[in-house]
Amino acid sequence: MPRTISVAAIQTSYGEDMAANIAKTEGFIRAAAAQGAQVILPSELFQGPYFCVAQEERWFTTAYPWREHPCVTALAPLAGELGVVLPISIFEREGPHYFNSLVMVDADGSLMGVYRKSHIPDGPGYMEKYYFRPGDTGFKVWNTRFGRIGVGICWDQWYPECARAMALMGAEVLLYPTAIGSEPHDATLDTAAPWRRAMQGHAVSNVIPVVGANRTGFEPWDGYPNGGQQFYGSSFIADHRGDLVAALGREDEGVVAHTFDLDFLNTHRAAWGFFRDRRTDLYGALVGARPA
């Protein structure tokens, strides 16, 4: 009997009521589980609106220690009830430090640990460096009940090194919860297609399925260009070839799911030779190299 894994991505909109956002996410988790999904990915910082559009100190009050975060305390028991793995994105407080983090919950409801976002953006509409320290956990791969799961968070997804590191650590599926949409400094700039293609590239070069879960909807902000931020959805699941096997539109709310044969993927990954033919003896020479 081959080893298989069924993964799902949730795409929806969120407001300022954390309890309502958690309840909404729970409904989609139950819907995904009813479709047979075993690993179910909500989008980044689903606890509330994407507050990093501006620098406002009031949002620091919405951060919690990772074991005590309301999203974790509410959804970890649900993971145990449904027998599913839940990667839960949170705004984390550890003493005086704040992180954009993810708590991995195994299918028995146990907390497997925390990953803190490694790459922190800072630009118009995405002022995350005001709120978050760079992650100090290193990249993580979680040996869950259903397979080895690697997770990056939003801005991490633009870095091929992040995906390759997790693949080298033995990841069998890569997940990316995100919150990305309109660019206030340039109304003509739409990154939906490059966002998706970057992750499809990770799938190809690591011979691994990739799941991207983005939020959707319009979030109003006083004084913001066009009155607020529009998130472009486009959540998807890509197979080991980078082909889309499931996807949502820009404005859809819902769940996409797909099942993969892990034994086939492990053999196929070996056959491609991407890891066999790596030249680590050369990579070290590139560090600090300068043009002649």
Coordinates of N, CA, C and O in Angstrom, one line a residue, residues 88-229:
I88 N -0.7 26.5 12.0 CA -1.5 27.7 12.5 C -0.6 28.9 12.5 O 0.4 29.0 13.3
S89 N -0.8 29.9 11.7 CA -0.1 31.1 11.6 C -0.6 32.1 12.7 O -1.8 32.3 12.8
I90 N 0.4 32.7 13.4 CA 0.0 33.6 14.5 C 1.0 34.8 14.6 O 2.1 34.8 14.1
F91 N 0.5 35.8 15.3 CA 1.4 36.9 15.8 C 1.8 36.5 17.2 O 1.0 36.5 18.1
E92 N 3.1 36.2 17.3 CA 3.6 35.7 18.5 C 4.4 36.7 19.4 O 5.1 37.5 18.8
R93 N 4.2 36.7 20.7 CA 5.0 37.5 21.6 C 5.8 36.5 22.5 O 5.3 35.6 23.1
E94 N 7.1 36.8 22.6 CA 8.0 36.0 23.5 C 8.7 37.1 24.3 O 9.7 37.7 23.8
G95 N 8.3 37.3 25.5 CA 8.9 38.3 26.3 C 8.7 39.7 25.6 O 7.6 40.0 25.2
P96 N 9.8 40.4 25.4 CA 9.7 41.7 24.7 C 9.8 41.6 23.2 O 9.8 42.6 22.5
H97 N 9.9 40.3 22.7 CA 10.1 40.1 21.3 C 8.8 39.7 20.6 O 8.0 38.9 21.2
Y98 N 8.7 40.1 19.3 CA 7.5 39.7 18.5 C 7.9 39.1 17.2 O 8.9 39.5 16.6
F99 N 7.2 38.1 16.8 CA 7.5 37.3 15.6 C 6.2 37.0 14.8 O 5.1 36.9 15.4
N100 N 6.4 36.8 13.5 CA 5.4 36.3 12.7 C 5.7 34.8 12.6 O 6.6 34.3 12.0
S101 N 4.8 34.0 13.2 CA 5.2 32.6 13.6 C 4.1 31.6 13.1 O 3.0 32.0 12.7
L102 N 4.5 30.4 13.1 CA 3.6 29.3 12.8 C 3.8 28.1 13.8 O 4.9 27.7 14.0
V103 N 2.6 27.7 14.3 CA 2.6 26.6 15.3 C 2.1 25.3 14.5 O 1.0 25.4 13.9
M104 N 2.9 24.3 14.5 CA 2.5 23.0 13.9 C 1.8 22.2 14.9 O 2.3 21.9 16.0
V105 N 0.5 21.8 14.5 CA -0.3 20.9 15.4 C -0.5 19.6 14.7 O -0.9 19.5 13.6
D106 N -0.1 18.5 15.4 CA -0.2 17.2 14.8 C -1.6 16.7 14.9 O -2.5 17.3 15.5
A107 N -1.9 15.6 14.3 CA -3.3 15.1 14.1 C -3.9 14.6 15.4 O -5.1 14.3 15.5
D108 N -3.1 14.5 16.5 CA -3.6 14.2 17.8 C -3.9 15.4 18.7 O -4.2 15.3 19.8
G109 N -3.7 16.6 18.1 CA -3.9 17.9 18.8 C -2.6 18.3 19.5 O -2.7 19.4 20.2
S110 N -1.5 17.6 19.5 CA -0.3 18.0 20.2 C 0.4 19.1 19.4 O 0.4 19.2 18.2
L111 N 1.0 20.0 20.2 CA 1.8 21.1 19.6 C 3.2 20.6 19.4 O 4.0 20.3 20.3
M112 N 3.6 20.6 18.1 CA 4.9 20.1 17.7 C 6.0 21.1 17.8 O 7.2 20.8 17.8
G113 N 5.7 22.4 17.9 CA 6.7 23.4 18.0 C 6.3 24.6 17.2 O 5.2 24.7 16.6
V114 N 7.2 25.6 17.1 CA 7.0 26.9 16.4 C 8.1 27.1 15.4 O 9.3 26.8 15.6
Y115 N 7.7 27.7 14.3 CA 8.6 28.3 13.3 C 8.4 29.8 13.2 O 7.2 30.2 13.2
R116 N 9.5 30.5 13.2 CA 9.4 32.0 13.1 C 9.9 32.5 11.8 O 11.0 32.1 11.4
K117 N 9.1 33.2 11.1 CA 9.3 33.7 9.7 C 10.8 34.2 9.6 O 11.2 35.1 10.4
S118 N 11.5 33.7 8.6 CA 12.9 34.0 8.5 C 13.1 35.3 7.8 O 14.0 36.1 8.1
H119 N 12.4 35.6 6.7 CA 12.5 36.7 5.8 C 11.4 37.7 6.1 O 10.2 37.4 6.0
I120 N 11.7 38.9 6.5 CA 10.7 39.9 6.9 C 10.8 41.1 6.0 O 11.8 41.8 5.8
P121 N 9.7 41.3 5.2 CA 9.6 42.4 4.2 C 9.5 43.8 4.9 O 9.0 43.9 6.1
D122 N 9.8 44.8 4.2 CA 9.6 46.2 4.6 C 9.4 47.1 3.4 O 10.4 47.5 2.8
G123 N 8.2 47.4 3.1 CA 7.9 48.2 1.9 C 6.5 48.7 2.0 O 5.7 48.4 2.9
P124 N 6.1 49.6 1.1 CA 4.7 50.1 1.1 C 3.7 49.0 1.2 O 3.6 48.1 0.4
G125 N 2.8 49.1 2.2 CA 1.8 48.2 2.4 C 2.1 46.9 3.1 O 1.3 46.1 3.5
Y126 N 3.4 46.7 3.3 CA 3.9 45.4 3.9 C 5.1 45.8 4.9 O 6.2 45.4 4.7
M127 N 4.7 46.6 5.9 CA 5.7 47.1 6.9 C 6.0 46.2 8.0 O 5.8 46.5 9.2
E128 N 6.4 45.0 7.7 CA 6.5 43.9 8.7 C 7.7 44.1 9.7 O 7.6 43.7 10.8
K129 N 8.7 44.8 9.3 CA 9.9 45.0 10.2 C 9.5 45.9 11.4 O 10.2 45.8 12.4
Y130 N 8.5 46.6 11.3 CA 8.0 47.4 12.5 C 7.5 46.5 13.6 O 7.7 46.7 14.8
Y131 N 6.9 45.4 13.1 CA 6.2 44.5 14.1 C 7.0 43.2 14.4 O 6.9 42.7 15.6
F132 N 7.8 42.7 13.5 CA 8.4 41.3 13.7 C 9.9 41.4 13.6 O 10.5 42.0 12.8
R133 N 10.5 40.6 14.6 CA 11.9 40.3 14.5 C 12.2 39.2 13.4 O 11.3 38.4 13.2
P134 N 13.3 39.2 12.8 CA 13.6 38.0 12.0 C 13.6 36.7 12.8 O 14.0 36.7 14.0
G135 N 13.1 35.7 12.2 CA 13.0 34.4 12.9 C 14.3 33.9 13.4 O 15.3 34.1 12.8
D136 N 14.3 33.2 14.6 CA 15.5 32.7 15.2 C 15.4 31.2 15.3 O 16.2 30.6 16.0
T137 N 14.5 30.5 14.7 CA 14.3 29.1 14.8 C 15.0 28.3 13.7 O 15.2 27.1 13.8
G138 N 15.5 29.0 12.7 CA 15.9 28.2 11.5 C 14.7 27.6 10.8 O 13.6 27.7 11.3
F139 N 15.0 27.1 9.6 CA 13.9 26.4 8.9 C 13.5 25.1 9.6 O 14.3 24.5 10.3
K140 N 12.2 24.7 9.4 CA 11.7 23.6 10.2 C 11.1 22.6 9.2 O 10.4 23.0 8.2
V141 N 11.2 21.3 9.5 CA 10.5 20.3 8.8 C 9.9 19.4 9.9 O 10.5 19.0 10.8
W142 N 8.6 19.2 9.8 CA 7.8 18.5 10.9 C 7.4 17.1 10.5 O 6.8 16.9 9.4
N143 N 7.8 16.2 11.3 CA 7.5 14.8 11.0 C 6.1 14.5 11.6 O 5.9 13.9 12.7
T144 N 5.1 14.9 10.8 CA 3.7 14.7 11.3 C 3.2 13.3 11.0 O 3.8 12.5 10.4
R145 N 2.0 13.0 11.5 CA 1.4 11.7 11.3 C 1.3 11.3 9.8 O 1.4 10.1 9.5
F146 N 1.1 12.3 9.0 CA 0.9 11.9 7.6 C 2.0 12.2 6.6 O 2.0 11.8 5.4
G147 N 3.1 12.7 7.1 CA 4.3 13.0 6.3 C 5.1 14.1 6.8 O 4.8 14.7 7.8
R148 N 6.3 14.3 6.2 CA 7.2 15.3 6.6 C 6.9 16.6 5.9 O 7.0 16.7 4.6
I149 N 6.5 17.6 6.7 CA 6.0 18.9 6.2 C 6.9 20.0 6.4 O 7.4 20.3 7.6
G150 N 7.3 20.7 5.4 CA 8.1 22.0 5.5 C 7.2 23.2 5.3 O 6.3 23.2 4.4
V151 N 7.4 24.2 6.1 CA 6.5 25.4 6.0 C 7.4 26.7 6.0 O 8.2 26.9 6.9
G152 N 7.2 27.5 5.0 CA 7.7 28.9 5.0 C 6.5 29.8 5.1 O 5.3 29.4 4.9
I153 N 6.7 31.1 5.5 CA 5.6 32.0 5.7 C 5.8 33.2 4.7 O 6.8 33.9 4.7
C154 N 4.9 33.3 3.8 CA 4.7 34.5 2.9 C 6.1 34.9 2.2 O 6.5 34.2 1.3
W155 N 6.7 35.9 2.7 CA 7.9 36.4 2.1 C 9.0 35.4 1.9 O 9.8 35.4 1.0
D156 N 9.0 34.4 2.8 CA 9.9 33.2 2.7 C 9.8 32.6 1.3 O 10.7 32.0 0.8
Q157 N 8.6 32.7 0.7 CA 8.3 31.9 -0.5 C 9.1 32.4 -1.7 O 9.2 31.7 -2.7
W158 N 9.6 33.6 -1.6 CA 10.4 34.2 -2.8 C 11.8 33.7 -2.8 O 12.5 34.0 -3.7
Y159 N 12.2 33.0 -1.8 CA 13.6 32.6 -1.6 C 13.8 31.1 -1.9 O 13.4 30.2 -1.2
P160 N 14.5 30.8 -3.1 CA 14.7 29.3 -3.4 C 15.5 28.6 -2.3 O 15.4 27.4 -2.2
E161 N 16.4 29.4 -1.6 CA 17.2 28.7 -0.6 C 16.3 28.1 0.5 O 16.6 27.1 1.1
C162 N 15.2 28.8 0.8 CA 14.3 28.3 1.9 C 13.7 27.0 1.5 O 13.7 26.0 2.2
A163 N 13.2 26.9 0.3 CA 12.6 25.7 -0.2 C 13.6 24.6 -0.3 O 13.3 23.4 0.1
R164 N 14.8 24.9 -0.8 CA 15.8 23.8 -1.0 C 16.3 23.3 0.4 O 16.5 22.1 0.6
A165 N 16.4 24.3 1.4 CA 16.8 23.9 2.7 C 15.8 22.9 3.3 O 16.2 21.8 3.9
M166 N 14.5 23.2 3.2 CA 13.5 22.3 3.7 C 13.5 20.9 3.0 O 13.4 19.8 3.6
A167 N 13.7 20.9 1.7 CA 13.8 19.7 0.9 C 15.0 18.9 1.4 O 14.9 17.7 1.5
L168 N 16.2 19.5 1.6 CA 17.3 18.8 2.1 C 17.1 18.2 3.5 O 17.8 17.3 3.9
M169 N 16.2 18.9 4.3 CA 15.9 18.4 5.6 C 14.9 17.2 5.5 O 14.5 16.7 6.6
G170 N 14.5 16.8 4.3 CA 13.6 15.7 4.2 C 12.1 16.0 4.0 O 11.3 15.1 4.1
A171 N 11.8 17.3 3.7 CA 10.4 17.6 3.5 C 9.8 16.8 2.3 O 10.5 16.6 1.3
E172 N 8.6 16.4 2.5 CA 7.9 15.7 1.4 C 6.8 16.6 0.7 O 6.3 16.3 -0.4
V173 N 6.4 17.6 1.4 CA 5.5 18.6 0.9 C 5.9 20.0 1.5 O 6.3 20.1 2.6
L174 N 5.8 21.1 0.7 CA 6.1 22.4 1.2 C 4.8 23.2 1.2 O 4.0 23.2 0.3
L175 N 4.6 23.9 2.3 CA 3.4 24.8 2.5 C 3.8 26.2 2.7 O 4.8 26.5 3.4
Y176 N 3.0 27.1 2.2 CA 3.3 28.6 2.3 C 2.0 29.3 2.6 O 1.2 29.6 1.7
P177 N 1.7 29.7 3.9 CA 0.6 30.6 4.2 C 1.0 32.0 3.8 O 2.1 32.4 4.2
T178 N 0.1 32.8 3.2 CA 0.5 34.1 2.7 C -0.6 35.1 3.0 O -1.8 34.8 3.2
A179 N -0.2 36.4 2.9 CA -1.2 37.5 2.9 C -0.6 38.5 1.9 O 0.3 39.3 2.3
I180 N -1.0 38.5 0.7 CA -0.4 39.4 -0.4 C -1.5 39.8 -1.3 O -2.4 39.1 -1.7
G181 N -1.4 41.1 -1.8 CA -2.3 41.6 -2.7 C -1.8 42.9 -3.3 O -0.7 43.0 -3.8
S182 N -2.7 44.0 -3.3 CA -2.4 45.2 -4.0 C -1.1 45.9 -3.4 O -0.8 45.7 -2.3
E183 N -0.5 46.7 -4.3 CA 0.7 47.4 -4.0 C 0.4 48.9 -4.0 O 0.1 49.5 -5.0
P184 N 0.4 49.6 -2.8 CA -0.1 50.9 -2.7 C 0.7 52.0 -3.5 O 0.2 53.0 -3.9
H185 N 2.0 51.6 -3.8 CA 2.8 52.6 -4.5 C 2.7 52.5 -6.0 O 3.2 53.4 -6.7
D186 N 2.0 51.4 -6.5 CA 1.9 51.3 -7.9 C 0.6 50.4 -8.2 O 0.6 49.2 -8.1
A187 N -0.4 51.1 -8.6 CA -1.7 50.5 -8.8 C -1.7 49.5 -10.0 O -2.5 48.7 -10.2
T188 N -0.6 49.7 -10.9 CA -0.5 48.8 -12.0 C 0.2 47.5 -11.7 O 0.3 46.6 -12.6
L189 N 0.8 47.4 -10.6 CA 1.6 46.3 -10.2 C 0.8 45.2 -9.7 O 0.1 45.3 -8.6
D190 N 0.7 44.0 -10.3 CA 0.0 42.9 -9.9 C 0.9 41.7 -9.8 O 1.4 41.2 -10.8
T191 N 1.2 41.2 -8.6 CA 2.2 40.2 -8.4 C 1.6 38.8 -8.3 O 2.3 37.8 -8.0
A192 N 0.3 38.6 -8.6 CA -0.4 37.3 -8.4 C 0.3 36.2 -9.2 O 0.6 35.1 -8.7
A193 N 0.6 36.5 -10.5 CA 1.2 35.5 -11.3 C 2.6 35.2 -10.9 O 3.0 34.0 -10.8
P194 N 3.5 36.2 -10.7 CA 4.9 35.8 -10.2 C 4.9 35.1 -8.9 O 5.7 34.2 -8.6
W195 N 4.0 35.5 -8.0 CA 3.8 34.9 -6.7 C 3.6 33.4 -6.8 O 4.2 32.6 -6.2
R196 N 2.7 33.1 -7.7 CA 2.4 31.7 -7.9 C 3.5 30.9 -8.7 O 3.9 29.8 -8.3
R197 N 4.1 31.6 -9.7 CA 5.1 31.0 -10.5 C 6.4 30.7 -9.6 O 7.1 29.7 -9.8
A198 N 6.7 31.6 -8.7 CA 7.9 31.3 -7.8 C 7.7 30.0 -7.1 O 8.7 29.2 -7.0
M199 N 6.6 29.8 -6.5 CA 6.4 28.5 -5.8 C 6.3 27.3 -6.7 O 6.7 26.2 -6.3
Q200 N 5.7 27.5 -7.9 CA 5.7 26.4 -8.8 C 7.1 26.0 -9.2 O 7.4 24.9 -9.4
G201 N 8.0 27.0 -9.3 CA 9.4 26.7 -9.5 C 10.1 25.9 -8.4 O 10.9 25.0 -8.6
H202 N 9.7 26.2 -7.1 CA 10.2 25.4 -6.0 C 9.7 24.0 -6.2 O 10.5 23.0 -5.9
A203 N 8.5 23.8 -6.6 CA 8.0 22.4 -6.8 C 8.8 21.7 -7.9 O 9.2 20.5 -7.7
V204 N 9.1 22.3 -9.0 CA 9.9 21.7 -10.1 C 11.3 21.4 -9.6 O 11.8 20.2 -9.8
S205 N 12.0 22.3 -9.0 CA 13.5 22.1 -8.7 C 13.7 21.3 -7.5 O 14.8 20.8 -7.3
N206 N 12.7 21.0 -6.7 CA 12.8 20.1 -5.6 C 11.9 18.8 -5.8 O 11.9 18.0 -4.9
V207 N 11.2 18.7 -6.9 CA 10.4 17.6 -7.2 C 9.5 17.3 -6.0 O 9.5 16.2 -5.4
I208 N 8.7 18.3 -5.7 CA 7.9 18.2 -4.4 C 6.6 19.0 -4.6 O 6.6 20.0 -5.3
P209 N 5.5 18.5 -4.0 CA 4.3 19.3 -4.1 C 4.4 20.6 -3.2 O 5.1 20.6 -2.2
V210 N 3.7 21.6 -3.7 CA 3.7 22.9 -3.0 C 2.3 23.4 -2.9 O 1.5 23.4 -3.8
V211 N 2.0 23.9 -1.7 CA 0.6 24.5 -1.4 C 0.8 25.9 -1.0 O 1.5 26.2 0.0
G212 N 0.0 26.8 -1.6 CA 0.0 28.2 -1.2 C -1.4 28.6 -0.8 O -2.3 28.5 -1.6
A213 N -1.5 29.2 0.4 CA -2.9 29.6 0.9 C -2.8 31.1 1.1 O -2.1 31.6 2.0
N214 N -3.5 31.9 0.3 CA -3.6 33.3 0.4 C -5.0 33.8 0.9 O -6.0 33.1 0.7
R215 N -5.0 34.9 1.5 CA -6.4 35.5 1.8 C -6.9 36.2 0.6 O -6.2 36.5 -0.4
T216 N -8.2 36.5 0.7 CA -8.9 37.3 -0.4 C -9.7 38.4 0.2 O -9.8 38.5 1.5
G217 N -10.3 39.2 -0.6 CA -11.1 40.3 -0.1 C -10.5 41.6 0.0 O -9.2 41.8 -0.1
F218 N -11.3 42.6 0.3 CA -10.8 44.0 0.4 C -10.9 44.4 1.9 O -11.9 44.2 2.6
E219 N -9.7 44.9 2.4 CA -9.6 45.4 3.8 C -9.5 46.9 3.9 O -8.4 47.4 3.4
P220 N -10.5 47.6 4.3 CA -10.4 49.1 4.3 C -9.4 49.6 5.4 O -9.4 49.1 6.5
W221 N -8.7 50.7 5.0 CA -7.8 51.4 6.0 C -7.9 52.9 5.7 O -7.7 53.3 4.6
D222 N -8.1 53.7 6.8 CA -8.2 55.1 6.6 C -6.8 55.6 6.1 O -5.8 55.3 6.6
G223 N -6.9 56.5 5.1 CA -5.7 57.2 4.6 C -4.9 56.3 3.7 O -3.9 56.7 3.2
Y224 N -5.3 55.1 3.4 CA -4.6 54.2 2.5 C -5.0 54.5 1.1 O -6.1 54.8 0.8
P225 N -4.0 54.3 0.1 CA -4.4 54.5 -1.3 C -5.6 53.6 -1.7 O -5.6 52.4 -1.3
N226 N -6.5 54.2 -2.4 CA -7.8 53.5 -2.8 C -8.6 53.1 -1.6 O -9.5 52.2 -1.8
G227 N -8.3 53.5 -0.4 CA -9.2 53.2 0.7 C -8.9 51.9 1.4 O -9.6 51.6 2.4
G228 N -7.9 51.1 0.9 CA -7.7 49.9 1.6 C -6.9 48.9 0.7 O -6.4 49.3 -0.4
Q229 N -6.7 47.7 1.1 CA -5.9 46.7 0.4 C -6.7 45.6 -0.1 O -7.6 45.0 0.6

